CSV table of C-alpha atoms in Angstrom, one decimal:
chain,number,residue,atom,x,y,z
A,1,LEU,CA,54.5,106.4,-64.1
A,2,THR,CA,56.5,103.5,-66.1
A,3,SER,CA,53.9,103.0,-68.5
A,4,PHE,CA,53.3,106.5,-69.3
A,5,VAL,CA,57.2,107.1,-70.1
A,6,ALA,CA,57.4,103.6,-72.3
A,7,VAL,CA,54.9,104.8,-74.4
A,8,ARG,CA,56.1,107.9,-75.0
A,9,MET,CA,59.8,107.0,-75.4
A,10,ALA,CA,58.3,104.9,-78.2
A,11,ALA,CA,58.3,108.8,-79.7
A,12,VAL,CA,61.5,110.2,-78.7
A,13,LYS,CA,63.8,106.8,-80.1
A,14,PHE,CA,66.6,108.3,-78.1
A,15,ASP,CA,68.7,107.3,-74.8
A,16,PRO,CA,65.5,105.8,-73.5
A,17,LEU,CA,67.8,105.2,-70.1
A,18,PHE,CA,68.4,108.0,-69.8
A,19,ASN,CA,65.2,109.6,-70.6
A,20,TYR,CA,63.4,107.7,-68.2
A,21,ALA,CA,66.2,108.4,-65.2
A,22,THR,CA,65.5,111.9,-65.3
A,23,VAL,CA,61.9,111.5,-63.7
A,24,SER,CA,62.9,108.3,-61.8
A,25,HIS,CA,64.7,108.2,-58.5
A,26,ASP,CA,66.2,104.7,-59.4
A,27,GLY,CA,66.9,102.5,-62.9
A,28,VAL,CA,69.6,101.6,-65.0
A,29,LEU,CA,72.0,104.1,-66.7
A,30,GLU,CA,74.0,101.0,-69.2
A,31,GLU,CA,74.0,97.3,-69.6
A,32,ASP,CA,74.9,94.8,-72.2
A,33,SER,CA,75.6,91.3,-71.7
A,34,ASN,CA,78.2,91.7,-69.1
A,35,PHE,CA,77.7,94.8,-67.5
A,36,GLN,CA,75.1,96.9,-65.9
A,37,LEU,CA,75.0,100.6,-64.8
A,38,GLY,CA,72.3,100.8,-62.1
A,39,PHE,CA,71.6,104.1,-59.8
A,40,GLN,CA,69.3,105.3,-56.9
A,41,TYR,CA,69.2,109.1,-56.1
A,42,HIS,CA,68.1,110.5,-52.9
A,43,VAL,CA,67.6,114.5,-52.9
A,44,HIS,CA,66.8,117.2,-50.4
A,45,LYS,CA,66.1,120.7,-51.6
A,46,PHE,CA,69.6,121.1,-53.5
A,47,SER,CA,72.0,118.8,-51.8
A,48,GLY,CA,71.8,115.0,-52.8
A,49,ARG,CA,73.6,111.9,-52.8
A,50,LEU,CA,74.0,109.6,-56.1
A,51,ILE,CA,74.7,105.5,-55.7
A,52,LEU,CA,76.0,103.8,-58.5
A,53,TYR,CA,75.3,100.4,-58.7
A,54,TYR,CA,78.6,98.5,-60.9
A,55,GLY,CA,77.3,95.3,-61.6
A,56,ASN,CA,79.0,92.4,-63.5
A,57,PHE,CA,77.0,89.6,-65.3
A,58,SER,CA,79.2,87.5,-66.7
A,59,THR,CA,81.7,84.4,-65.2
A,60,GLN,CA,85.2,86.5,-65.5
A,61,PRO,CA,85.9,89.5,-63.5
A,62,ILE,CA,86.1,93.2,-64.7
A,63,THR,CA,88.9,94.6,-64.3
A,64,ALA,CA,90.8,98.0,-64.6
A,65,VAL,CA,87.2,100.3,-63.8
A,66,SER,CA,88.6,103.5,-64.2
A,67,THR,CA,86.0,106.7,-63.0
A,68,SER,CA,85.9,110.4,-63.6
A,69,ILE,CA,83.7,113.2,-63.5
A,70,PRO,CA,84.4,116.4,-65.2
A,71,GLN,CA,84.0,119.3,-63.3
A,72,HIS,CA,80.6,120.9,-63.6
A,73,ASP,CA,79.6,124.9,-63.2
A,74,SER,CA,76.9,125.1,-61.3
A,75,LEU,CA,77.3,121.5,-59.8
A,76,SER,CA,79.3,120.9,-56.6
A,77,ILE,CA,80.5,117.1,-56.9
A,78,ASN,CA,82.2,114.9,-54.5
A,79,PRO,CA,82.1,111.2,-55.8
A,80,GLN,CA,84.2,108.2,-53.5
A,81,SER,CA,86.2,105.6,-55.0
A,82,ALA,CA,84.4,103.6,-57.4
A,83,PRO,CA,85.7,100.1,-57.3
A,84,SER,CA,88.6,99.2,-59.1
A,85,VAL,CA,87.6,95.2,-60.1
A,86,ILE,CA,84.4,93.9,-59.9
A,87,GLY,CA,83.9,89.7,-59.4
A,88,PRO,CA,82.1,88.1,-61.4
A,89,ARG,CA,78.6,87.9,-60.5
A,90,GLN,CA,78.9,90.7,-58.6
A,91,GLN,CA,77.5,93.9,-58.0
A,92,LEU,CA,79.8,96.8,-56.2
A,93,VAL,CA,78.8,100.9,-55.2
A,94,GLN,CA,80.2,103.8,-55.6
A,95,ILE,CA,78.7,107.2,-53.9
A,96,ILE,CA,78.8,110.4,-55.2
A,97,ASP,CA,77.5,113.4,-53.2
A,98,ILE,CA,75.5,116.1,-55.2
A,99,SER,CA,75.1,119.9,-54.6
A,100,SER,CA,73.2,122.6,-56.7
A,101,LEU,CA,75.2,126.0,-56.9
A,102,SER,CA,73.1,127.6,-59.4
A,103,GLU,CA,70.3,126.8,-62.3
A,104,PHE,CA,72.1,124.7,-65.4
A,105,ILE,CA,71.2,123.1,-68.6
A,106,ASP,CA,73.4,120.2,-69.2
A,107,PRO,CA,73.6,116.9,-67.2
A,108,PRO,CA,77.3,116.3,-65.4
A,109,VAL,CA,79.0,113.1,-67.2
A,110,LEU,CA,80.5,110.3,-65.9
A,111,ASN,CA,83.6,108.6,-68.3
A,112,LEU,CA,84.3,105.4,-67.3
A,113,SER,CA,86.5,102.6,-68.3
A,114,TYR,CA,87.0,98.7,-67.8
A,115,THR,CA,88.4,95.4,-69.0
A,116,VAL,CA,86.1,92.2,-69.5
A,117,ALA,CA,86.9,89.3,-70.8
A,118,GLY,CA,90.0,90.8,-72.7
A,119,LYS,CA,88.5,93.5,-74.1
A,120,PRO,CA,88.7,97.2,-73.0
A,121,GLN,CA,85.3,99.3,-72.8
A,122,ASN,CA,84.8,103.1,-72.5
A,123,LYS,CA,81.9,104.9,-72.4
A,124,ALA,CA,80.7,108.6,-71.8
A,125,LEU,CA,77.5,108.6,-69.5
A,126,ARG,CA,75.4,111.1,-69.1
A,127,LEU,CA,74.2,110.9,-64.9
A,128,PRO,CA,70.6,111.7,-64.2
A,129,ILE,CA,71.2,115.1,-62.2
A,130,VAL,CA,68.8,116.9,-64.1
A,131,ILE,CA,67.5,120.1,-63.2
A,132,PHE,CA,64.0,118.5,-62.1
A,133,LYS,CA,66.2,116.8,-59.2
A,134,PHE,CA,66.4,120.1,-57.4
A,135,ILE,CA,62.3,121.3,-58.0
A,136,GLN,CA,60.0,120.9,-54.6
A,137,PRO,CA,56.4,121.6,-55.8
A,138,TYR,CA,54.9,124.9,-55.3
A,139,ARG,CA,51.6,125.1,-53.8
A,140,LEU,CA,49.5,128.4,-55.0
A,141,SER,CA,46.0,129.1,-55.6
A,142,GLU,CA,44.7,130.0,-58.2
A,143,SER,CA,44.5,133.6,-58.3
A,144,GLU,CA,48.5,133.3,-57.7
A,145,PHE,CA,49.3,131.1,-60.0
A,146,LEU,CA,47.8,133.6,-62.5
A,147,LYS,CA,48.9,136.7,-61.0
A,148,THR,CA,52.6,135.3,-61.1
A,149,TRP,CA,52.0,133.7,-64.5
A,150,GLY,CA,51.6,137.5,-65.6
A,151,GLU,CA,54.7,138.7,-63.9
A,152,MET,CA,56.5,136.5,-65.0
A,153,THR,CA,58.9,137.4,-68.5
A,154,ASN,CA,61.5,134.8,-68.8
A,155,GLU,CA,58.7,132.8,-71.0
A,156,LYS,CA,59.8,129.8,-73.7
A,157,GLN,CA,57.2,127.6,-75.3
A,158,GLN,CA,57.8,124.8,-77.5
A,159,ILE,CA,54.9,122.6,-79.5
A,160,VAL,CA,55.7,118.4,-79.4
A,161,ASP,CA,54.6,115.5,-81.0
A,162,THR,CA,54.1,112.9,-78.9
A,163,GLY,CA,53.8,109.9,-81.7
A,164,ALA,CA,51.0,108.3,-79.0
A,165,PRO,CA,47.2,109.9,-78.3
A,166,SER,CA,46.6,112.4,-75.5
A,167,ASN,CA,46.9,111.0,-71.5
A,168,LEU,CA,45.5,113.7,-69.6
A,169,PRO,CA,45.9,111.5,-65.9
A,170,TYR,CA,49.3,110.0,-67.2
A,171,ALA,CA,50.6,113.7,-67.8
A,172,ILE,CA,49.1,114.8,-64.4
A,173,GLN,CA,50.6,111.7,-62.8
A,174,LEU,CA,54.3,112.5,-64.3
A,175,PHE,CA,53.9,116.5,-63.3
A,176,ASN,CA,54.0,115.3,-59.5
A,177,GLU,CA,55.9,112.4,-59.6
A,178,GLY,CA,58.6,113.0,-62.1
A,179,PHE,CA,58.8,116.4,-62.2
A,180,HIS,CA,57.9,117.4,-58.5
A,181,PHE,CA,55.8,120.1,-59.6
A,182,CYS,CA,52.2,120.8,-58.0
A,183,VAL,CA,49.6,120.4,-60.2
A,184,ILE,CA,46.8,123.8,-59.9
A,185,PRO,CA,43.6,122.5,-60.4
A,186,GLY,CA,40.9,124.6,-61.5
A,187,THR,CA,42.3,127.7,-63.4
A,188,ALA,CA,40.8,129.5,-66.2
A,189,TRP,CA,42.6,127.3,-68.8
A,190,SER,CA,40.6,124.5,-70.5
A,191,GLN,CA,40.0,121.1,-69.1
A,192,ASN,CA,42.8,119.6,-71.5
A,193,ASN,CA,45.5,121.8,-69.5
A,194,VAL,CA,48.3,120.6,-67.2
A,195,VAL,CA,49.1,123.8,-65.0
A,196,GLY,CA,51.9,123.0,-62.6
A,197,ALA,CA,54.2,125.2,-60.2
A,198,GLY,CA,57.6,124.1,-58.5
A,199,ILE,CA,60.5,125.6,-56.3
A,200,PHE,CA,63.8,125.1,-57.8
A,201,SER,CA,67.0,125.3,-55.1
A,202,SER,CA,70.3,125.9,-55.1
A,203,ALA,CA,72.9,126.7,-52.2
A,204,SER,CA,72.6,130.5,-52.7
A,205,LYS,CA,68.5,130.7,-54.1
A,206,GLN,CA,65.3,129.8,-54.9
A,207,LEU,CA,63.4,130.1,-58.2
A,208,PRO,CA,59.7,129.9,-58.5
A,209,VAL,CA,58.7,127.4,-62.0
A,210,LEU,CA,55.4,128.0,-63.5
A,211,VAL,CA,54.7,125.1,-66.4
A,212,ARG,CA,51.3,125.2,-68.7
A,213,MET,CA,51.2,122.3,-70.7
A,214,GLU,CA,48.1,122.3,-73.5
A,215,ILE,CA,46.9,119.1,-75.0
A,216,SER,CA,45.0,118.3,-77.7
A,217,ALA,CA,42.1,116.3,-77.4
A,218,THR,CA,42.8,115.5,-81.6
A,219,THR,CA,45.8,115.7,-82.1
A,220,THR,CA,49.3,113.9,-80.5
A,221,LEU,CA,50.3,117.2,-80.1
A,222,TYR,CA,51.2,119.1,-76.9
A,223,ARG,CA,52.0,123.1,-76.5
A,224,ILE,CA,54.3,123.7,-73.7
A,225,THR,CA,54.9,127.1,-72.1
A,226,VAL,CA,57.5,127.4,-69.2
A,227,LYS,CA,57.8,130.6,-67.1
A,228,THR,CA,60.9,131.3,-64.2
A,229,PRO,CA,63.2,134.3,-63.5
A,230,SER,CA,66.2,132.5,-64.9
A,231,ALA,CA,66.5,132.3,-68.9
A,232,VAL,CA,68.5,129.9,-68.0
A,233,LEU,CA,65.9,128.2,-65.9
A,234,THR,CA,63.2,128.5,-68.6
A,235,GLN,CA,65.6,126.9,-71.0
A,236,SER,CA,66.6,124.0,-68.5
A,237,ILE,CA,62.4,123.4,-67.5
A,238,LEU,CA,61.5,123.3,-71.0
A,239,ASN,CA,64.9,120.8,-72.8
A,240,GLY,CA,63.4,118.0,-70.3
A,241,LEU,CA,59.9,118.4,-70.4
A,242,SER,CA,60.0,118.5,-74.1
A,243,LEU,CA,62.8,115.4,-74.1
A,244,ILE,CA,60.0,113.3,-72.4
A,245,PHE,CA,57.2,114.6,-74.2
A,246,GLY,CA,58.1,114.2,-77.4
A,247,LYS,CA,59.6,115.5,-80.6
A,248,PRO,CA,60.1,119.0,-80.8
A,249,THR,CA,58.1,120.1,-83.9
A,250,GLN,CA,60.1,123.1,-85.0
């Protein structure tokens, strides 16, 4: 998974730490010579727990640490208090409980400020709570998938340029491990397709997600098609897939 994402990040060239975090359960959101913000995320259906790790690399304390997360229309966010001081070479944690209330597009934002070596720092960091964190694999037979695909009306499609040669095995791995789709084998489409299904869970509903990714064997282009019962969910899934797999061409 890591090697595949790293290759694709070279093509995206946009906030690679956040991009990787969207398809991982742990990682780093921010890092410099003095400070690191790491995370772990655990989820069951529509409820999860985000653990933030505030690390001080320096030999001086990081002081005046302050955090806030603006209200999100589609997520219930309940943070515990963040540490106000991080000692030299110390790592402290903050726990944030998060539940999905409905489908959404934009992730929550952490507003973070602190002072290190007498210099105030202010950052606005997107938290890696994206739509894929609330997806579970949805097992369908080939006939069930094709029937459901034909019945779905909220469809969106995007062609992306990966900037790297196609790699079908890694794409399948990422569908399974990063996006939490169940890959449907044996569909009537060509062997260069990856076809997946998932269920999006929120406190109020569960919605199916169907994805088809057509991988060119001769170019660096992928065509991604998403179908769900919800226009917001369809757009959110397409945005996330396009972010990881490459730059939109249109």
